[in-house]
Coordinates of C-alpha atoms in Angstrom, one line a residue:
M164 CA -48.1 -192.0 -48.7
S165 CA -46.7 -194.9 -49.3
N166 CA -47.3 -198.4 -50.6
L167 CA -47.0 -199.9 -47.6
S168 CA -49.2 -197.3 -46.0
R169 CA -52.0 -197.9 -48.7
R170 CA -52.1 -201.2 -48.7
L171 CA -52.9 -200.9 -45.0
L172 CA -55.6 -198.4 -45.7
L173 CA -57.2 -200.0 -48.3
G174 CA -57.6 -203.1 -46.6
G175 CA -58.7 -200.7 -43.2
I176 CA -56.7 -202.2 -41.4
A177 CA -54.2 -201.6 -38.6
A178 CA -51.1 -201.7 -38.0
T179 CA -51.0 -204.5 -35.0
P180 CA -52.5 -207.7 -34.3
F181 CA -55.8 -207.7 -33.5
A182 CA -56.3 -211.4 -33.0
T183 CA -56.3 -210.9 -29.4
K184 CA -59.9 -209.0 -29.7
G185 CA -61.4 -212.0 -29.8
N186 CA -59.8 -214.1 -27.0
A187 CA -62.8 -215.7 -25.8
E188 CA -61.3 -216.2 -22.3
D189 CA -61.5 -212.4 -21.3
G190 CA -64.9 -212.3 -20.3
G191 CA -66.5 -215.2 -21.8
L192 CA -68.7 -215.4 -25.2
D193 CA -71.6 -213.1 -27.1
A194 CA -72.8 -215.9 -28.5
L195 CA -72.1 -219.5 -29.6
Y196 CA -74.0 -221.1 -32.5
F197 CA -73.4 -225.1 -32.3
N198 CA -73.9 -228.5 -33.5
A199 CA -73.3 -226.9 -37.5
V200 CA -71.2 -228.4 -40.1
V201 CA -68.6 -225.7 -40.8
W202 CA -66.7 -225.1 -43.9
D203 CA -63.8 -222.6 -42.9
G204 CA -62.7 -221.3 -46.3
S205 CA -59.0 -223.1 -45.9
G206 CA -58.7 -225.4 -47.2
R207 CA -59.8 -228.0 -44.9
P208 CA -63.3 -230.4 -45.6
A209 CA -66.2 -229.0 -43.4
R210 CA -67.0 -230.3 -40.4
R211 CA -69.1 -231.0 -37.1
G212 CA -68.5 -228.2 -34.5
A213 CA -70.0 -224.8 -33.2
I214 CA -68.9 -221.2 -33.5
G215 CA -68.4 -218.3 -30.6
V216 CA -68.7 -214.8 -31.5
R217 CA -67.5 -212.2 -29.0
N218 CA -67.0 -208.4 -30.4
G219 CA -67.9 -208.7 -33.6
R220 CA -65.2 -211.2 -34.1
I221 CA -64.6 -215.1 -34.3
A222 CA -63.4 -215.9 -30.8
A223 CA -63.2 -219.9 -31.6
V224 CA -64.6 -222.5 -34.1
G225 CA -64.8 -226.4 -33.8
T226 CA -64.8 -227.8 -30.6
A227 CA -62.4 -225.1 -29.5
A228 CA -65.5 -223.4 -29.4
L229 CA -68.0 -225.6 -27.3
T230 CA -65.1 -225.8 -24.3
A231 CA -64.7 -222.0 -24.6
A232 CA -65.7 -219.4 -22.2
R233 CA -69.2 -219.1 -21.7
S234 CA -71.6 -216.9 -19.0
R235 CA -75.2 -216.5 -19.1
R236 CA -74.5 -213.6 -21.5
T237 CA -74.0 -216.1 -23.8
R238 CA -76.4 -216.2 -26.7
L239 CA -76.8 -220.4 -27.9
I240 CA -77.8 -220.9 -30.8
D241 CA -78.7 -224.4 -32.2
L242 CA -78.1 -224.9 -36.2
A243 CA -79.3 -227.7 -36.1
G244 CA -77.3 -229.6 -38.5
A245 CA -77.0 -226.7 -40.6
F246 CA -73.9 -225.2 -42.7
V247 CA -72.3 -222.2 -42.2
A248 CA -69.8 -220.4 -44.2
P249 CA -68.1 -217.1 -44.4
G250 CA -70.1 -214.4 -45.4
F251 CA -70.4 -214.1 -49.6
I252 CA -68.6 -211.2 -50.4
D253 CA -70.3 -209.9 -54.2
N254 CA -67.3 -209.0 -56.1
H255 CA -69.3 -206.4 -58.6
T256 CA -72.1 -204.4 -58.1
H257 CA -74.5 -201.8 -59.7
F258 CA -75.3 -201.3 -55.5
V259 CA -76.8 -197.8 -55.8
H260 CA -78.6 -198.5 -59.4
G261 CA -79.6 -202.2 -58.6
S262 CA -81.1 -201.1 -55.2
L263 CA -83.2 -197.8 -57.6
A264 CA -84.4 -200.9 -60.0
L265 CA -86.2 -202.5 -57.2
S266 CA -88.5 -199.7 -57.3
R267 CA -88.8 -199.3 -61.5
V268 CA -90.1 -201.1 -63.8
D269 CA -89.1 -205.3 -64.0
L270 CA -88.5 -206.2 -67.4
M271 CA -87.2 -209.3 -66.7
S272 CA -89.6 -211.5 -67.3
T273 CA -90.8 -210.0 -70.4
R274 CA -90.6 -212.3 -73.6
T275 CA -92.1 -210.5 -76.3
P276 CA -92.6 -207.6 -77.6
A277 CA -96.2 -207.2 -76.9
D278 CA -95.4 -208.4 -72.9
L279 CA -92.4 -205.6 -72.7
A280 CA -94.9 -202.3 -74.3
N281 CA -98.1 -203.9 -72.0
A282 CA -96.1 -204.1 -68.7
V283 CA -95.0 -200.2 -70.2
G284 CA -97.5 -198.6 -70.7
A285 CA -99.5 -200.0 -67.6
A286 CA -96.6 -198.8 -65.6
A287 CA -97.4 -195.3 -67.6
R288 CA -100.6 -195.3 -66.6
A289 CA -100.4 -195.4 -63.2
L290 CA -97.1 -192.9 -63.2
P291 CA -97.8 -189.1 -62.2
S292 CA -97.9 -186.3 -65.4
G293 CA -94.6 -184.9 -65.7
K294 CA -92.2 -188.2 -64.8
W295 CA -90.0 -190.4 -66.2
L296 CA -90.6 -193.9 -66.3
L297 CA -87.5 -195.7 -65.9
G298 CA -87.2 -199.6 -66.2
W299 CA -84.8 -202.4 -66.6
G300 CA -84.2 -205.5 -67.9
W301 CA -86.0 -206.0 -71.2
D302 CA -83.8 -208.9 -73.6
A303 CA -84.5 -209.5 -77.0
E304 CA -83.0 -212.7 -77.8
R305 CA -86.3 -213.7 -75.7
W306 CA -88.3 -213.2 -78.7
G307 CA -85.5 -214.5 -81.0
G308 CA -83.1 -211.2 -80.8
A309 CA -85.0 -207.9 -83.2
L310 CA -84.6 -205.1 -81.5
P311 CA -87.4 -203.1 -80.1
D312 CA -87.4 -199.4 -81.0
R313 CA -89.7 -196.6 -80.1
T314 CA -92.5 -197.5 -82.5
L315 CA -93.0 -199.4 -79.8
L316 CA -93.5 -197.6 -77.0
D317 CA -94.7 -194.1 -78.3
P318 CA -98.1 -196.1 -78.8
V319 CA -98.7 -197.0 -74.9
S320 CA -96.5 -194.0 -73.8
G321 CA -99.2 -191.1 -73.1
G322 CA -96.7 -188.4 -73.8
T323 CA -94.4 -189.9 -71.3
P324 CA -90.3 -190.0 -71.2
I325 CA -89.5 -193.8 -71.3
A326 CA -85.7 -195.0 -70.8
L327 CA -85.2 -199.0 -70.8
R328 CA -81.9 -200.2 -69.6
R329 CA -81.5 -204.1 -71.7
T330 CA -80.3 -206.7 -69.0
D331 CA -76.4 -205.9 -69.9
G332 CA -77.1 -201.8 -68.8
H333 CA -75.1 -201.2 -71.8
V334 CA -78.6 -200.7 -74.3
M335 CA -80.6 -198.4 -73.4
L336 CA -84.9 -197.9 -75.9
V337 CA -86.3 -195.1 -75.7
N338 CA -89.4 -193.5 -77.0
S339 CA -89.8 -189.8 -79.1
A340 CA -90.7 -187.9 -76.4
A341 CA -86.9 -189.4 -74.2
L342 CA -85.4 -188.2 -77.8
R343 CA -86.8 -185.0 -78.6
L344 CA -85.9 -183.9 -74.5
A345 CA -82.8 -185.5 -75.0
G346 CA -81.7 -183.5 -78.0
I347 CA -81.3 -186.8 -79.6
D348 CA -82.1 -186.2 -83.8
R349 CA -81.0 -187.5 -87.2
S350 CA -78.0 -184.6 -87.4
T351 CA -76.6 -185.7 -83.7
P352 CA -73.2 -187.6 -83.8
D353 CA -72.2 -191.4 -82.4
P354 CA -70.7 -190.0 -79.0
T355 CA -66.8 -192.0 -79.0
G356 CA -67.8 -195.2 -77.3
G357 CA -71.5 -195.0 -78.2
V358 CA -73.7 -196.1 -80.6
I359 CA -77.0 -194.5 -82.0
L360 CA -79.3 -197.0 -83.9
R361 CA -80.8 -195.7 -87.0
D362 CA -83.3 -196.6 -89.5
A363 CA -83.1 -196.5 -93.5
A364 CA -84.4 -193.0 -93.6
G365 CA -81.8 -191.8 -91.0
E366 CA -83.7 -191.0 -88.1
P367 CA -82.5 -192.2 -84.7
T368 CA -84.4 -196.2 -83.7
G369 CA -84.8 -195.4 -79.6
I370 CA -82.0 -197.8 -79.2
L371 CA -78.9 -196.6 -77.7
K372 CA -75.1 -198.2 -77.1
D373 CA -72.7 -197.4 -74.5
M374 CA -71.7 -193.9 -74.3
A375 CA -74.9 -193.1 -76.0
V376 CA -76.4 -194.4 -73.3
D377 CA -75.5 -191.0 -71.8
L378 CA -76.6 -188.7 -73.9
V379 CA -80.6 -189.0 -72.7
E380 CA -79.3 -189.6 -69.1
A381 CA -77.6 -186.6 -68.5
V382 CA -81.5 -184.9 -68.9
I383 CA -83.1 -187.6 -66.7
P384 CA -84.0 -185.7 -63.0
P385 CA -81.9 -187.4 -60.6
P386 CA -82.8 -189.2 -57.5
S387 CA -82.8 -187.5 -54.6
D388 CA -80.6 -188.2 -52.2
S389 CA -83.1 -189.6 -49.9
D390 CA -84.4 -191.5 -51.9
I391 CA -81.9 -193.3 -53.2
D392 CA -80.6 -194.0 -49.0
A393 CA -84.0 -195.5 -49.4
A394 CA -83.8 -198.0 -52.0
V395 CA -80.6 -198.8 -50.9
Q396 CA -82.4 -200.0 -47.7
Q397 CA -84.1 -202.1 -50.0
G398 CA -81.0 -203.2 -51.8
I399 CA -79.2 -203.8 -47.7
A400 CA -82.4 -206.1 -46.6
L401 CA -82.0 -207.6 -50.3
A402 CA -78.4 -209.0 -50.5
L403 CA -78.7 -210.4 -46.6
S404 CA -81.7 -212.3 -47.9
K405 CA -79.2 -213.8 -50.2
G406 CA -76.2 -214.9 -47.3
V407 CA -74.2 -211.6 -49.3
T408 CA -72.1 -209.9 -45.8
Q409 CA -70.1 -207.7 -48.4
V410 CA -70.2 -206.3 -52.3
H411 CA -67.4 -204.1 -54.2
G412 CA -68.9 -201.7 -56.5
A413 CA -68.6 -200.8 -60.0
D414 CA -70.6 -197.8 -60.3
L415 CA -69.0 -195.0 -63.1
D416 CA -70.1 -191.8 -60.5
W417 CA -69.1 -190.9 -57.0
G418 CA -73.0 -191.6 -56.0
A419 CA -72.4 -194.8 -54.6
L420 CA -69.2 -194.0 -52.2
N421 CA -72.1 -190.6 -51.4
A422 CA -74.5 -192.7 -50.1
F423 CA -73.2 -195.3 -48.4
R424 CA -70.8 -193.4 -46.4
R425 CA -74.5 -191.1 -45.3
L426 CA -75.4 -194.2 -44.7
R427 CA -72.5 -195.1 -42.6
A428 CA -72.3 -192.3 -40.0
K429 CA -76.1 -192.9 -39.6
R430 CA -75.2 -195.9 -38.3
E431 CA -74.0 -199.5 -38.9
P432 CA -75.3 -200.6 -42.4
G433 CA -75.4 -204.5 -41.6
M434 CA -73.5 -205.2 -44.4
R435 CA -70.1 -204.2 -45.6
F436 CA -69.2 -202.2 -48.7
Y437 CA -65.8 -201.7 -51.3
S438 CA -66.6 -198.8 -53.5
F439 CA -64.2 -197.6 -56.6
V440 CA -64.4 -194.6 -58.4
P441 CA -64.1 -194.2 -62.7
V442 CA -60.6 -194.4 -63.3
Q443 CA -60.2 -190.9 -64.3
D444 CA -61.1 -188.9 -60.9
W445 CA -58.1 -190.7 -59.4
S446 CA -56.5 -187.9 -58.5
R447 CA -60.6 -186.5 -56.8
L448 CA -60.3 -189.6 -55.2
Q449 CA -55.9 -188.8 -53.7
A450 CA -57.5 -186.0 -53.0
F451 CA -60.7 -186.7 -50.8
I452 CA -58.5 -189.7 -49.1
G453 CA -56.1 -186.6 -48.2
A454 CA -59.1 -185.4 -46.1
H455 CA -62.0 -188.0 -45.1
G456 CA -59.4 -191.1 -44.8
V457 CA -60.4 -194.8 -46.5
G458 CA -63.3 -194.5 -44.1
D459 CA -63.9 -198.1 -42.1
D460 CA -64.7 -202.4 -41.6
W461 CA -68.5 -201.2 -43.5
V462 CA -67.6 -198.7 -45.4
R463 CA -64.0 -198.9 -47.3
W464 CA -62.6 -196.8 -50.8
G465 CA -59.7 -197.1 -52.6
G466 CA -60.1 -198.1 -56.0
V467 CA -60.9 -197.3 -59.1
K468 CA -62.6 -198.8 -62.1
A469 CA -62.1 -198.7 -65.9
L470 CA -64.0 -199.6 -69.0
M471 CA -62.1 -201.6 -72.1
D472 CA -65.6 -202.4 -74.1
G473 CA -69.0 -203.3 -74.1
S474 CA -70.8 -205.9 -73.2
L475 CA -71.9 -209.0 -75.5
G476 CA -75.9 -208.7 -75.5
A477 CA -75.4 -205.2 -77.6
R478 CA -71.9 -206.2 -79.7
T479 CA -69.8 -204.3 -78.7
A480 CA -66.9 -205.4 -76.8
L481 CA -63.6 -205.7 -78.7
F482 CA -63.6 -209.1 -80.0
R483 CA -59.8 -209.7 -82.5
E484 CA -62.4 -211.0 -85.1
P485 CA -66.3 -210.2 -86.5
Y486 CA -69.2 -210.9 -84.6
A487 CA -70.6 -214.4 -86.0
D488 CA -74.0 -212.5 -87.2
D489 CA -72.7 -208.6 -87.5
P490 CA -69.4 -209.5 -89.8
H491 CA -69.3 -206.1 -90.4
N492 CA -67.8 -205.7 -86.4
R493 CA -65.9 -205.9 -83.7
G494 CA -66.8 -204.1 -81.1
L495 CA -66.0 -201.2 -79.9
T496 CA -63.0 -199.2 -77.4
R497 CA -64.8 -197.0 -74.2
Q498 CA -62.1 -194.7 -74.8
P499 CA -60.1 -194.4 -76.5
M500 CA -56.9 -196.7 -75.8
T501 CA -54.3 -193.5 -75.1
V502 CA -56.0 -192.0 -73.0
L503 CA -57.8 -194.7 -71.6
R504 CA -54.0 -196.2 -70.6
E505 CA -52.8 -193.1 -69.2
W506 CA -55.2 -193.0 -66.3
I507 CA -54.7 -196.6 -65.4
E508 CA -51.1 -195.8 -65.3
Q509 CA -51.2 -192.7 -63.0
A510 CA -54.0 -193.6 -60.8
D511 CA -51.4 -196.8 -60.3
A512 CA -48.4 -194.6 -59.7
A513 CA -51.0 -193.4 -57.0
G514 CA -51.2 -196.4 -55.3
F515 CA -55.1 -197.3 -56.0
Q516 CA -55.8 -200.3 -56.9
V517 CA -57.0 -200.5 -60.3
A518 CA -60.3 -202.9 -61.6
C519 CA -60.8 -202.9 -65.7
H520 CA -64.2 -203.6 -67.1
A521 CA -63.6 -206.6 -69.8
I522 CA -65.4 -209.1 -71.9
G523 CA -64.8 -209.0 -75.8
D524 CA -61.0 -211.2 -76.0
D525 CA -59.6 -207.7 -77.6
A526 CA -60.4 -205.8 -75.1
T527 CA -59.2 -208.4 -72.0
S528 CA -55.5 -208.5 -74.2
Q529 CA -54.7 -205.4 -74.7
L530 CA -55.6 -204.6 -70.8
L531 CA -53.4 -207.4 -70.0
D532 CA -50.7 -205.3 -72.0
I533 CA -51.8 -202.0 -70.4
L534 CA -51.4 -203.6 -67.4
E535 CA -47.7 -205.7 -68.1
G536 CA -46.7 -202.0 -68.2
L537 CA -46.9 -201.2 -65.4
V538 CA -44.2 -203.0 -63.3
R539 CA -42.2 -201.4 -66.1
K540 CA -43.4 -198.0 -65.9
N541 CA -44.1 -197.7 -62.0
G542 CA -42.5 -200.0 -59.8
A543 CA -42.7 -203.9 -58.6
R544 CA -45.0 -204.3 -55.5
D545 CA -48.6 -205.4 -54.2
R546 CA -51.3 -204.4 -57.0
R547 CA -53.8 -206.6 -56.7
L548 CA -55.1 -205.5 -61.0
R549 CA -58.6 -207.1 -62.0
V550 CA -60.3 -208.4 -65.4
E551 CA -63.6 -207.0 -64.0
H552 CA -65.9 -210.2 -66.1
A553 CA -63.2 -211.3 -68.2
Q554 CA -65.9 -213.0 -70.3
H555 CA -64.4 -214.3 -73.4
I556 CA -60.8 -215.1 -73.1
A557 CA -58.2 -216.3 -76.2
P558 CA -56.3 -218.7 -75.4
D559 CA -52.8 -217.3 -75.6
A560 CA -54.1 -214.5 -72.4
I561 CA -55.4 -217.1 -69.7
P562 CA -52.0 -218.2 -69.0
R563 CA -51.4 -214.3 -68.7
F564 CA -53.6 -214.0 -65.5
A565 CA -52.0 -215.8 -63.3
K566 CA -48.3 -215.1 -64.1
L567 CA -49.1 -210.8 -63.8
G568 CA -50.8 -212.0 -60.4
T569 CA -54.2 -210.2 -62.0
I570 CA -57.0 -211.7 -60.4
A571 CA -59.7 -212.8 -62.9
S572 CA -63.4 -211.0 -61.4
M573 CA -66.1 -213.6 -62.5
Q574 CA -69.7 -213.5 -63.1
P575 CA -70.8 -216.9 -63.7
Y576 CA -74.3 -216.1 -63.7
H577 CA -73.6 -215.1 -66.6
A578 CA -72.7 -218.2 -68.5
A579 CA -76.1 -219.6 -67.5
D580 CA -78.6 -216.6 -68.8
D581 CA -76.4 -215.1 -71.7
G582 CA -75.7 -218.8 -73.0
R583 CA -78.5 -219.5 -74.2
W584 CA -77.9 -217.5 -76.9
A585 CA -74.1 -216.5 -77.2
S586 CA -73.2 -219.0 -80.7
K587 CA -75.3 -216.4 -83.0
P588 CA -73.0 -213.7 -81.7
L589 CA -70.0 -215.9 -81.0
G590 CA -69.4 -218.5 -84.0
A591 CA -68.5 -222.1 -83.4
A592 CA -64.9 -221.6 -83.1
R593 CA -64.8 -219.2 -79.5
I594 CA -67.6 -220.9 -77.7
H595 CA -64.6 -222.2 -76.1
D596 CA -63.3 -219.1 -74.8
A597 CA -66.7 -218.1 -73.7
W598 CA -66.5 -217.3 -69.2
P599 CA -63.2 -219.7 -69.2
T600 CA -63.0 -220.4 -65.6
R601 CA -61.8 -224.0 -65.4
S602 CA -58.9 -222.8 -67.6
L603 CA -58.0 -219.5 -65.3
L604 CA -58.0 -221.8 -62.4
D605 CA -55.3 -224.8 -64.3
Q606 CA -53.9 -222.2 -65.2
G607 CA -53.0 -221.0 -61.1
A608 CA -55.1 -218.2 -61.6
C609 CA -56.9 -215.8 -58.7
V610 CA -60.7 -216.6 -59.4
T611 CA -63.4 -214.6 -58.1
F612 CA -67.5 -214.2 -58.2
G613 CA -70.0 -212.2 -57.9
S614 CA -73.3 -211.1 -59.5
D615 CA -72.7 -207.9 -61.7
W616 CA -76.5 -207.1 -59.5
P617 CA -79.1 -205.7 -61.9
V618 CA -77.2 -207.3 -64.5
A619 CA -77.9 -210.5 -62.8
P620 CA -79.0 -211.0 -59.9
L621 CA -78.1 -210.9 -56.6
D622 CA -78.0 -214.6 -55.2
P623 CA -74.3 -216.0 -54.9
I624 CA -76.4 -219.7 -54.3
G625 CA -77.8 -219.0 -58.2
A626 CA -74.2 -218.3 -59.6
I627 CA -72.7 -221.6 -57.9
A628 CA -74.8 -223.7 -59.2
A629 CA -74.3 -222.5 -62.8
A630 CA -70.2 -222.7 -62.6
V631 CA -71.0 -225.7 -61.4
L632 CA -73.7 -227.1 -63.5
R633 CA -73.7 -224.3 -66.6
R634 CA -77.1 -224.9 -67.2
T635 CA -78.5 -222.1 -69.4
T636 CA -81.2 -221.0 -67.6
D637 CA -83.6 -222.6 -70.9
G638 CA -82.6 -225.4 -70.7
Q639 CA -80.7 -225.6 -74.0
F640 CA -77.6 -227.0 -72.7
P641 CA -78.9 -230.1 -69.6
G642 CA -75.2 -231.0 -70.1
G643 CA -73.5 -227.5 -69.8
F644 CA -72.6 -224.5 -71.8
A645 CA -68.8 -225.5 -72.6
P646 CA -69.3 -227.8 -70.3
E647 CA -65.1 -228.9 -70.0
Q648 CA -65.1 -225.1 -68.2
R649 CA -67.5 -226.6 -64.8
I650 CA -66.1 -226.6 -61.6
S651 CA -66.9 -227.3 -57.6
V652 CA -68.4 -226.2 -54.9
G653 CA -65.5 -226.2 -53.9
E654 CA -64.2 -223.8 -56.0
A655 CA -67.0 -222.0 -56.7
L656 CA -67.4 -221.5 -52.2
T657 CA -63.7 -220.1 -52.2
A658 CA -64.1 -217.6 -55.2
Y659 CA -67.0 -216.5 -53.6
T660 CA -65.3 -215.6 -49.5
R661 CA -61.5 -216.0 -49.1
S662 CA -60.6 -214.9 -52.5
N663 CA -62.9 -212.1 -52.3
A664 CA -61.6 -210.8 -49.6
F665 CA -57.9 -211.2 -51.3
A666 CA -59.6 -209.4 -54.4
G667 CA -60.2 -206.6 -51.1
F668 CA -57.3 -206.7 -49.5
Q669 CA -58.3 -207.5 -46.7
E670 CA -58.2 -211.9 -46.5
D671 CA -56.5 -211.5 -42.3
R672 CA -59.9 -210.5 -42.0
L673 CA -62.4 -211.6 -43.9
G674 CA -63.0 -214.8 -46.3
Q675 CA -62.5 -217.7 -43.8
L676 CA -64.0 -218.5 -40.2
T677 CA -60.9 -218.7 -37.8
P678 CA -60.0 -217.1 -35.0
G679 CA -59.2 -213.7 -34.4
R680 CA -60.8 -212.2 -37.9
L681 CA -64.1 -210.7 -38.1
A682 CA -67.8 -212.6 -37.7
D683 CA -69.5 -212.5 -40.6
F684 CA -71.0 -216.3 -42.0
V685 CA -74.2 -217.5 -43.8
V686 CA -75.9 -220.5 -42.8
L687 CA -77.5 -222.6 -45.1
D688 CA -80.3 -225.2 -45.0
R689 CA -77.6 -228.4 -46.2
N690 CA -74.1 -228.8 -46.8
P691 CA -73.8 -228.0 -50.7
F692 CA -70.8 -230.8 -50.2
D693 CA -73.5 -233.6 -49.9
V694 CA -76.6 -232.4 -51.8
S695 CA -76.7 -233.4 -55.5
A696 CA -75.2 -230.5 -58.0
E697 CA -78.8 -230.7 -59.5
D698 CA -80.5 -229.8 -55.8
L699 CA -77.7 -226.8 -55.8
N700 CA -80.2 -224.3 -56.1
R701 CA -82.9 -225.3 -54.0
L702 CA -80.6 -224.3 -51.6
V703 CA -81.7 -222.1 -48.4
I704 CA -80.3 -219.4 -46.9
V705 CA -81.8 -219.7 -43.1
R706 CA -79.5 -216.9 -41.5
T707 CA -76.7 -214.1 -41.9
V708 CA -74.9 -212.6 -39.6
V709 CA -72.5 -209.4 -40.0
D710 CA -70.3 -208.3 -37.8
G711 CA -71.5 -211.2 -34.5
A712 CA -74.7 -210.0 -35.1
D713 CA -78.0 -212.1 -36.6
R714 CA -78.4 -210.0 -39.6
F715 CA -81.1 -212.1 -41.7
Q716 CA -83.3 -215.2 -40.1
G717 CA -85.0 -216.7 -42.6

């Protein structure tokens, strides 16, 4: 398959123009959304107007929509002066994990170890015997940074095995029952790319980091397909209520893609998915595409994801210099660098889009070295390589993003949340290299936005406010965490719309409200360009339209 053919397939697009499919003159509009302020994502200012929709596509915009052909069947929707923008595309979600987490123990609100123990104890008592108790969202930084251990859980667990993911997903807290079932004891070695935390006597504390988490995951009974499918439906409803019309899936297995395909086989999902699979499975993906194609505008696949390092909260993100609060630790790599380079080169040679998680400054710089070498090894082509998170970047690496045409796939809410405590592991010198959105944009890089859900809320409005204000969630930095990295409302909206369409090879069908593109858009109660930055978080999603159909109304 040629690179051009693969690009056409990755975008799910036909080789012939499709703009005429939205022509309002061959039968009239299906719907006319009028009395709106339309920001079309093209770079032009928002202006009064309307949007005409036909056959799931934009037929006309602005005054042209008001004069477009209508018929008795045309639905007329008065938006009463509301603000319309292209639908939000989330560049990085763990959608199945997030959807399943909606029905698991929510630990995001726990503020002390006692809060955590009380929440877990109540859930354990309500759980049928023999079931695992799973939870998500605890963060020791909320109570000073001291990590919890199994002795917090054992008294309240009643023998129930418990596995609780930290909010970043890179750390797991388990109780003694879970350690026994996983066969983890003082003689168990740390796996490559992971850490089993131990006490002074050498016994596992119940804290597992990065690849060590897999030792427990391997013995947790997996959810059934029906459980996953029901959870995904909940996730879709949540996403649509937040104005999200498409997500890029960053799951590190095939479970998400399988779930999205099951859903698509039954019906239109109501929102769109672009699914990535593990980079080491590139040959399996190649065979899969040979047998099944690359999907359609609802569910697509054709990208691979790799991981360079861990996370800042786990102190496993890879830095050039040691952590300020852990001077013997620079972080870790999830796989040997030679192995990761080989996987990326092979996947790229096969024509796949490569996205790679990199958080620490050393991980990011080494990844850019690998990506730069792809051109020399595999030749020039339109790759749209992606650095997922692009969270801590040394100043000498920032210009390389634009130079290499590499996309910075960022999640701005992390700056508002992790910024509460980031100075502890980073120290004063590295604070200004953290989440450097302004610097990347000024250097001409393509910056895209998303959530990393369930690590952060599935909430574009909150993320946009975080990018514009960079205030931390605890109010500690009212002027912004590293405030020189703040960006404008227009830049943040672009990163959530047009830039994400480009990052997914869909710029000719999504990301802008122009005739011929798919009719995906979001309606806000007010114009974000007219409200104060402090009020951005108070904007309300009143309608989400996908493929020309109302999928959510507030």
